[in-house]
Amino acid sequence: MLNTFFPDMHSVLVFVLLSCFASICHTCNQLDKQALLSHSFIISSSSSTPLNWSSSIDCCLWDGITCDLHGRVTKLWLPFRGLRGSLSPSLANLSHLSHLNLSHNLLSGPLPNGLLSSFNHLTTLDLSFNCFSKELLSLPYSIQLVDLSSNCLSGKIQPSLVFGQARAPNLMYFNVSNNSFTGFFPLPSCNSFSLIKSLDFSVNCFTLKIPPGLGACSKLEVFRAGFNLLSGLLPFDIYNVTTLREISLPRNQLSGPIGDGIVQLSNLNTFEVYSNELNGEIPRDIGRLSSLEHLLLQSNNLRGNLPPSLMQCANLTTINIRNNFLEGDISALDFSKLQKLRTLDLGNNSLTGYFPLSLTSCTSLMTIRLDTNELEGQVLPDMVAMQYLSFLSLSANRLINITGAIRILTSCKNLSVAILGNNFIGEAMPDDGSILGSDGFQKLQVLGLGGCKLYGRVPAWIAKLRMLKVLDLSFNHLTGSIPSWFGNLPRLFCLDLSSNFFSGEFPQELCRLPTLSSRLDVPLVDIFMQPFNDYRLQYSGLTNVLPQINLRNNSLSGRIPLEIGKLILLHVLDLSLNNFSGSIPEQISNIRILEKLDLSNNHLSGEIPESLTSLHFLSSFSVANNNLQGQIPIGGQFDTFSSQSYEGNPQLCRPVLSSSCPSINRGNEQKIIQEEGGGFNIPWFHVTVGLGYATGFLVVCVTLLFQDSWRYAYFKFLSNMHDKVYVIVAVNMARLRRRLQR
Ligand SMILES: *[C@@H]1O[C@H](CO)[C@@H](O)[C@H](O)[C@H]1NC(C)=O
Ligand SMILES: *[C@@H]1O[C@H](CO)[C@@H](O)[C@H](O)[C@H]1NC(C)=O
Ligand SMILES: *[C@@H]1O[C@H](CO)[C@@H](O)[C@H](O)[C@H]1NC(C)=O
Ligand SMILES: *[C@@H]1O[C@H](CO)[C@@H](O)[C@H](O)[C@H]1NC(C)=O
Ligand SMILES: *[C@@H]1O[C@H](CO)[C@@H](O)[C@H](O)[C@H]1NC(C)=O
Ligand SMILES: *[C@@H]1O[C@H](CO)[C@@H](O)[C@H](O)[C@H]1NC(C)=O
Ligand SMILES: *[C@@H]1O[C@H](CO)[C@@H](O)[C@H](O)[C@H]1NC(C)=O
Ligand SMILES: *[C@@H]1O[C@H](CO)[C@@H](O)[C@H](O)[C@H]1NC(C)=O
Ligand SMILES: *[C@@H]1O[C@H](CO)[C@@H](O)[C@H](O)[C@H]1NC(C)=O
Ligand SMILES: *[C@@H]1O[C@H](CO)[C@@H](O)[C@H](O)[C@H]1NC(C)=O
Ligand SMILES: *[C@@H]1O[C@H](CO)[C@@H](O)[C@H](O)[C@H]1NC(C)=O
Ligand SMILES: *[C@@H]1O[C@H](CO)[C@@H](O)[C@H](O)[C@H]1NC(C)=O
């Protein structure tokens, strides 16, 4: 008896133990189970692994559910599950819920009124990356962490209802960034017991000023409210909050000075207030911010000198004060302590002096932008030490000795962007073949030497830059022909040779450019985004980096090669202000993504190919000042171009406004026939004549009429007539046709 009983007992025990491990031992509370089952989002789960929420199973064993010892659901944790639908009010019955994480799903609909505040035990609420809409009305008293970022929430946030010591005394982390909230800035009312550490209001539509009050949030570490419509002064009382590690308020309309008080923030790691209207000087003692790593002050109205004390902040990795009005001699600063500095951007100020020698000892530097200042002198031989340097922009200064500059920079082995234009005015283009050494510039992707009025020819060493993607030699005085080897540069996609004195023909080899003619997936503009955390692209030196060939304003002649149609990935083709002749190749219409086509101010003749109307991305088009004739195509983007695109072609005619045609030719005449004569379309006409030839008397009239001599006389006759007359002639022709058909 015992022998047979014990094994059974044993298995029962094992079963109970196993279920205890799986579910913390207690079966699910029925009320909680009902609340979960009435959830609308479970049903429409579209994730690859559906939720195993079967009503026949203990709900404490379900996906994403954790229960306490009494079988009450404490955690609902289902991020990244592809859940759709909305939150059901029945959730409110999960009265022991402490953690709710439904982030990164596709949930939508409003947050049910009162739902959140009904969770008496909720400490963690993460609904980020969904599209919950409408307002945020309240939070539970117990809440510690709120992440509602990246949703579709809108309306105002009433601080007195949502947070504050009386409402949510334990709140530590609050993130509503990337929504559409409006109205006043919702200031939490802090007191000495407040636990708030992190507040993120960025990327919303909050307006007006940040009122004082944050200064009382004595544990605040992170404060972000960038990308809003905030105005007024910086909230100076936060400079009393010495726990602050990050202040991030970019892209607002904040004005006034930065305030000397900021130097009290000895823990400040990130100070990010770019793209505002801040003015005044950078606090002289800013060097006391010894923890500072990221200083982003670009695009403000800051004046005065760069404070020497800043050079004491040895942990700095990023300094960006671009687009301000800084002045003073930059060579007087000693950068040598900034051994962690990776990005220095002081571009577009009024700094004077030489490139600072001490900067060359900052061996971590990857990005230097000192463009658009008043620097003079030469590129320093010591820059060879900067082996990490990958992005250098010194354009629009007063540097001299381009030969020296190139020779030195070729030794910066990691250099991928060198923008040096608008310097070296009137010097000779260095053409010494040995300038690169054996392995110089082997990572160079962008070379900007525009606007230097350099004379000479395109140097042959450029042919060795196998990584080159963007070459700007515009606004120089280069002569000779355009080298055919450009067509062999395997990555080149942006070639700007405009405003030089190049002569000769458009080299056919250019139409082979691998990056523009094949669908090989070469990433085009990756390098430009890297060093900046501004959403706006801040590339200076080239106006844009679209795939393009720009030969504007040279002395090129001959025909535009038919092979041009092979450059199927071209976005911009500018051949204006040259001496090109012949007709516009129809093949251009193969360049499906062409956005800009400028052929103006040449000697092109013939008609504008009808097929160009298939270029659906063409937004800028000009053939002005050529010898084109015939009718302007209609349809597609051509309906959007103004008459300026065509002016200066006396024989070109817009069919809709036939009265504005100064003269007529075959193309116009056929168009008029089509309109006045009731559907006399051209292919049909040719077929008719061809057929009619053999079949009898009446056809002879047609044949006669359209014999070469006749046609010639006819058109000559027409072109001497006024509009009305030739319209009548055309109608008569149509009548003739109808008679012939009968
Ligand atoms: C449901 O899936 C989770 C894992 O996603 C698993 O741990 C649990 O045992 C499953 N429950 C049931 C009843 O299958
Ligand atoms: C909570 O549960 C009770 C009992 O099942 C039910 O009557 C009530 O409607 C539920 N509340 C909500 C908000 O679903
Ligand atoms: C919610 O889950 C996601 C994904 O696991 C996680 O990254 C996030 O930190 C969680 N939220 C909280 C507040 O813990
Ligand atoms: C707030 O959430 C966003 C994602 O929506 C995240 O990028 C950001 O870092 C968060 N803010 C804080 C302070 O953690
Ligand atoms: C902002 O929210 C949208 C929609 O949820 C999301 O796609 C985007 O990645 C978010 N942006 C950031 C910076 O988190
Ligand atoms: C900063 O704190 C000091 C005392 O610690 C106080 O006198 C001052 O008013 C506070 N400043 C602001 C702007 O709140
Ligand atoms: C600088 O950074 C190092 C390493 O990250 C850290 O140990 C040190 O405390 C920092 N210095 C200051 C003054 O914050
Ligand atoms: C320089 O700054 C001014 C004003 O801040 C701005 O308008 C201009 O576009 C900037 N130029 C460059 C080259 O960044
Ligand atoms: C060169 O730059 C790349 C990134 O552009 C970086 O990963 C690499 O470490 C750098 N190498 C040297 C020697 O600086
Ligand atoms: C140009 O620079 C090179 C390299 O630094 C140097 O050898 C040469 O003397 C310089 N030329 C002038 C005219 O300064
Ligand atoms: C044409 O190029 C020359 C030489 O660079 C320049 O001086 C002139 O201003 C340019 N003209 C136009 C209209 O761009
Ligand atoms: C343009 O080419 C023609 C010959 O095709 C030549 O006579 C004329 O001088 C050239 N004009 C210019 C400005 O180069």
Coordinates of N, CA and C in Angstrom, one line a residue, residues 533-654:
N533 N 25.7 67.2 -32.7 CA 24.4 66.6 -32.3 C 23.3 67.7 -32.5
D534 N 23.5 68.6 -33.4 CA 22.5 69.4 -33.8 C 21.7 68.7 -34.9
Y535 N 20.4 68.9 -34.9 CA 19.7 68.2 -36.0 C 20.0 68.8 -37.3
R536 N 20.4 70.1 -37.3 CA 20.7 70.8 -38.5 C 22.0 70.4 -39.0
L537 N 22.1 70.2 -40.3 CA 23.4 69.9 -40.9 C 24.2 71.2 -40.9
Q538 N 25.4 71.1 -40.3 CA 26.2 72.3 -40.3 C 27.5 72.1 -41.1
Y539 N 27.4 71.9 -42.4 CA 28.5 71.7 -43.2 C 28.8 73.0 -43.9
S540 N 30.0 73.5 -43.6 CA 30.3 74.8 -44.3 C 31.4 74.6 -45.3
G541 N 31.3 75.4 -46.3 CA 32.4 75.3 -47.4 C 31.8 74.9 -48.7
L542 N 30.8 74.0 -48.7 CA 30.1 73.6 -49.9 C 28.6 73.9 -49.6
T543 N 27.9 74.4 -50.6 CA 26.5 74.8 -50.4 C 25.7 73.5 -50.2
N544 N 25.9 72.5 -50.9 CA 25.2 71.2 -50.6 C 26.0 70.1 -51.1
V545 N 25.7 68.9 -50.6 CA 26.5 67.8 -51.0 C 25.6 66.7 -51.7
L546 N 24.6 67.2 -52.4 CA 23.9 66.3 -53.3 C 24.8 65.7 -54.4
P547 N 24.5 64.5 -54.8 CA 25.2 64.0 -56.0 C 25.1 65.0 -57.2
Q548 N 26.2 65.5 -57.6 CA 26.1 66.6 -58.6 C 27.3 66.7 -59.5
I549 N 27.1 67.2 -60.7 CA 28.2 67.7 -61.5 C 27.9 69.1 -61.8
N550 N 28.8 70.0 -61.4 CA 28.6 71.4 -61.6 C 29.8 72.0 -62.4
L551 N 29.5 72.3 -63.7 CA 30.5 72.9 -64.5 C 30.2 74.3 -65.0
R552 N 29.3 74.9 -64.2 CA 28.8 76.3 -64.5 C 29.9 77.3 -64.7
N553 N 29.7 78.2 -65.6 CA 30.6 79.4 -65.7 C 32.1 78.9 -66.0
N554 N 32.2 78.2 -67.2 CA 33.5 77.9 -67.7 C 33.5 78.3 -69.2
S555 N 34.4 77.7 -70.0 CA 34.4 78.0 -71.4 C 34.3 76.7 -72.1
L556 N 33.5 75.8 -71.6 CA 33.4 74.5 -72.3 C 32.5 74.5 -73.5
S557 N 32.9 73.7 -74.5 CA 32.2 73.8 -75.8 C 31.9 72.3 -76.2
G558 N 31.4 72.3 -77.5 CA 31.1 71.0 -78.0 C 29.7 70.5 -77.5
R559 N 29.4 69.3 -77.8 CA 28.0 68.8 -77.5 C 28.0 68.2 -76.1
I560 N 26.8 68.1 -75.5 CA 26.6 67.4 -74.3 C 26.5 65.9 -74.6
P561 N 27.4 65.1 -74.1 CA 27.4 63.7 -74.6 C 26.1 63.0 -74.3
L562 N 25.8 62.1 -75.2 CA 24.5 61.3 -75.0 C 24.7 60.4 -73.8
E563 N 25.9 60.0 -73.5 CA 26.2 59.1 -72.4 C 25.8 59.7 -71.0
I564 N 25.5 61.0 -71.0 CA 25.1 61.7 -69.8 C 24.0 60.9 -69.1
G565 N 23.2 60.3 -69.9 CA 22.0 59.5 -69.3 C 22.4 58.3 -68.5
K566 N 23.7 58.0 -68.5 CA 24.2 56.9 -67.7 C 24.4 57.3 -66.2
L567 N 24.4 58.6 -65.9 CA 24.6 59.1 -64.6 C 23.3 59.0 -63.8
I568 N 22.7 57.9 -63.7 CA 21.4 57.7 -63.2 C 21.2 58.2 -61.8
L569 N 22.2 58.4 -61.0 CA 22.1 58.8 -59.6 C 22.3 60.2 -59.4
L570 N 22.4 61.0 -60.5 CA 22.7 62.4 -60.3 C 21.5 63.2 -59.9
H571 N 21.7 64.1 -58.9 CA 20.6 65.0 -58.5 C 20.7 66.4 -59.1
V572 N 21.9 66.8 -59.4 CA 22.1 68.2 -59.9 C 23.0 68.1 -61.1
L573 N 22.6 68.7 -62.2 CA 23.5 68.9 -63.3 C 23.4 70.3 -63.8
D574 N 24.6 71.0 -63.6 CA 24.6 72.4 -64.0 C 25.7 72.7 -65.0
L575 N 25.3 72.9 -66.2 CA 26.3 73.2 -67.3 C 26.1 74.6 -67.8
S576 N 25.4 75.5 -67.0 CA 25.1 76.8 -67.5 C 26.4 77.7 -67.7
L577 N 26.2 78.7 -68.4 CA 27.3 79.7 -68.7 C 28.5 79.0 -69.3
N578 N 28.3 78.3 -70.3 CA 29.4 77.7 -71.1 C 29.1 78.0 -72.6
N579 N 29.7 77.2 -73.4 CA 29.6 77.4 -74.8 C 29.1 76.1 -75.5
F580 N 28.3 75.3 -74.7 CA 27.9 74.0 -75.3 C 26.9 74.3 -76.5
S581 N 27.1 73.4 -77.5 CA 26.2 73.5 -78.6 C 25.5 72.2 -78.9
G582 N 24.8 72.1 -80.0 CA 24.1 70.9 -80.4 C 22.8 70.8 -79.6
S583 N 22.2 69.7 -79.5 CA 20.9 69.6 -78.9 C 21.0 69.0 -77.5
I584 N 19.9 69.2 -76.8 CA 19.8 68.6 -75.5 C 19.5 67.1 -75.6
P585 N 20.4 66.3 -75.1 CA 20.2 64.8 -75.2 C 19.0 64.4 -74.5
E586 N 18.2 63.6 -75.2 CA 17.0 63.1 -74.7 C 17.3 62.1 -73.5
Q587 N 18.6 61.6 -73.6 CA 19.0 60.6 -72.5 C 19.0 61.2 -71.1
I588 N 19.0 62.5 -71.0 CA 18.9 63.1 -69.7 C 17.7 62.6 -68.9
S589 N 16.7 62.3 -69.7 CA 15.5 61.8 -69.0 C 15.6 60.4 -68.3
N590 N 16.8 59.8 -68.6 CA 17.1 58.5 -67.8 C 17.5 58.8 -66.4
I591 N 17.9 60.0 -66.1 CA 18.3 60.4 -64.8 C 17.1 60.7 -63.9
R592 N 16.4 59.6 -63.5 CA 15.1 59.7 -62.9 C 15.0 60.6 -61.7
I593 N 16.1 60.7 -61.0 CA 16.0 61.5 -59.7 C 16.6 62.9 -59.8
L594 N 16.8 63.3 -61.1 CA 17.3 64.7 -61.3 C 16.4 65.7 -60.6
E595 N 17.0 66.6 -59.8 CA 16.2 67.6 -59.2 C 16.5 69.0 -59.8
K596 N 17.7 69.2 -60.3 CA 18.0 70.5 -60.8 C 18.8 70.3 -62.2
L597 N 18.3 70.9 -63.2 CA 19.0 70.9 -64.5 C 19.1 72.3 -65.0
D598 N 20.3 72.8 -65.1 CA 20.5 74.1 -65.6 C 21.4 74.1 -66.8
L599 N 20.9 74.4 -68.0 CA 21.6 74.4 -69.2 C 21.6 75.8 -69.8
S600 N 21.3 76.8 -69.0 CA 21.1 78.1 -69.5 C 22.4 78.7 -70.0
N601 N 22.3 79.8 -70.8 CA 23.4 80.5 -71.3 C 24.5 79.6 -72.0
N602 N 24.0 78.9 -73.0 CA 24.9 78.1 -73.9 C 24.5 78.4 -75.3
H603 N 24.9 77.6 -76.2 CA 24.4 77.7 -77.6 C 23.6 76.5 -78.0
L604 N 22.8 76.0 -77.2 CA 22.1 74.8 -77.5 C 21.0 75.1 -78.5
S605 N 20.8 74.1 -79.4 CA 19.7 74.3 -80.4 C 18.8 73.1 -80.4
G606 N 17.9 73.1 -81.3 CA 16.9 72.0 -81.4 C 15.8 72.2 -80.4
E607 N 15.1 71.1 -80.1 CA 13.9 71.2 -79.3 C 14.2 70.7 -77.9
I608 N 13.4 71.1 -76.9 CA 13.5 70.5 -75.6 C 12.9 69.1 -75.6
P609 N 13.6 68.1 -75.3 CA 13.1 66.7 -75.5 C 11.8 66.6 -74.6
E610 N 10.8 66.1 -75.3 CA 9.5 65.8 -74.6 C 9.7 64.9 -73.4
S611 N 10.6 64.0 -73.5 CA 10.8 63.0 -72.5 C 11.2 63.6 -71.1
L612 N 11.7 64.8 -71.1 CA 12.1 65.4 -69.9 C 10.9 65.6 -68.9
T613 N 9.7 65.5 -69.5 CA 8.5 65.6 -68.6 C 8.4 64.4 -67.7
S614 N 9.1 63.4 -67.9 CA 9.1 62.2 -67.1 C 10.0 62.4 -65.8
L615 N 10.7 63.5 -65.7 CA 11.5 63.7 -64.6 C 10.7 64.3 -63.4
H616 N 10.2 63.4 -62.6 CA 9.2 63.8 -61.6 C 9.8 64.6 -60.4
F617 N 11.1 64.5 -60.2 CA 11.7 65.2 -59.1 C 12.3 66.6 -59.5
L618 N 12.2 66.9 -60.8 CA 12.8 68.1 -61.3 C 12.1 69.3 -60.7
S619 N 12.8 70.1 -59.9 CA 12.2 71.2 -59.3 C 12.8 72.5 -59.8
S620 N 14.0 72.4 -60.4 CA 14.6 73.6 -60.9 C 15.1 73.3 -62.3
F621 N 14.7 74.1 -63.2 CA 15.0 73.8 -64.6 C 15.2 75.2 -65.4
S622 N 16.3 75.2 -66.1 CA 16.5 76.4 -66.9 C 17.3 76.1 -68.2
V623 N 16.7 76.6 -69.3 CA 17.4 76.5 -70.6 C 17.5 77.9 -71.2
A624 N 17.4 78.9 -70.3 CA 17.3 80.3 -70.8 C 18.6 80.7 -71.6
N625 N 18.4 81.6 -72.5 CA 19.5 82.1 -73.3 C 20.3 81.0 -74.1
N626 N 19.6 80.3 -74.9 CA 20.2 79.4 -75.9 C 19.5 79.7 -77.3
N627 N 19.6 78.7 -78.2 CA 18.9 78.9 -79.5 C 17.9 77.8 -79.7
L628 N 17.2 77.5 -78.6 CA 16.2 76.4 -78.7 C 15.0 76.8 -79.5
Q629 N 14.4 75.9 -80.0 CA 13.2 76.2 -80.8 C 12.1 75.1 -80.6
G630 N 11.0 75.3 -81.2 CA 9.9 74.3 -81.0 C 9.1 74.6 -79.7
Q631 N 8.3 73.7 -79.4 CA 7.4 74.0 -78.3 C 8.0 73.5 -77.0
I632 N 7.6 74.1 -75.9 CA 8.0 73.7 -74.6 C 7.1 72.5 -74.2
P633 N 7.7 71.5 -73.7 CA 6.9 70.3 -73.4 C 5.9 70.7 -72.3
I634 N 4.8 70.0 -72.3 CA 3.8 70.3 -71.3 C 3.6 69.0 -70.4
G635 N 3.1 69.2 -69.2 CA 2.9 68.0 -68.4 C 4.0 67.8 -67.4
G636 N 3.8 67.1 -66.4 CA 4.8 66.8 -65.3 C 5.2 68.1 -64.6
Q637 N 6.5 68.1 -64.3 CA 7.0 69.2 -63.6 C 7.1 70.5 -64.5
F638 N 7.0 70.3 -65.8 CA 7.0 71.4 -66.7 C 5.9 72.4 -66.5
D639 N 4.8 71.9 -65.9 CA 3.7 72.9 -65.6 C 4.1 73.8 -64.5
T640 N 5.2 73.6 -63.8 CA 5.5 74.4 -62.7 C 6.6 75.4 -62.9
F641 N 7.3 75.3 -64.1 CA 8.4 76.2 -64.3 C 7.9 77.6 -64.9
S642 N 8.5 78.6 -64.4 CA 8.1 80.0 -64.9 C 8.8 80.3 -66.2
S643 N 8.4 81.4 -66.8 CA 8.9 81.7 -68.1 C 10.4 82.1 -68.1
Q644 N 10.9 82.4 -66.9 CA 12.3 82.7 -66.8 C 13.1 81.5 -67.2
S645 N 12.6 80.3 -67.0 CA 13.3 79.1 -67.4 C 13.6 79.0 -68.9
Y646 N 12.9 79.8 -69.7 CA 13.0 79.6 -71.1 C 13.4 80.9 -71.8
E647 N 13.5 82.0 -71.1 CA 13.6 83.3 -71.8 C 14.9 83.3 -72.6
G648 N 15.0 84.2 -73.5 CA 16.2 84.3 -74.3 C 16.3 83.2 -75.4
N649 N 15.2 82.6 -75.8 CA 15.2 81.6 -76.9 C 14.1 82.1 -77.8
P650 N 14.4 82.9 -78.7 CA 13.3 83.6 -79.5 C 12.4 82.6 -80.3
Q651 N 12.9 81.4 -80.5 CA 12.1 80.5 -81.3 C 11.4 79.4 -80.5
L652 N 11.4 79.6 -79.2 CA 10.8 78.7 -78.3 C 9.4 79.2 -78.0
C653 N 8.5 78.2 -77.9 CA 7.1 78.7 -77.8 C 6.4 77.8 -76.8
R654 N 5.6 78.5 -76.0 CA 4.8 77.8 -75.0 C 3.4 77.5 -75.6

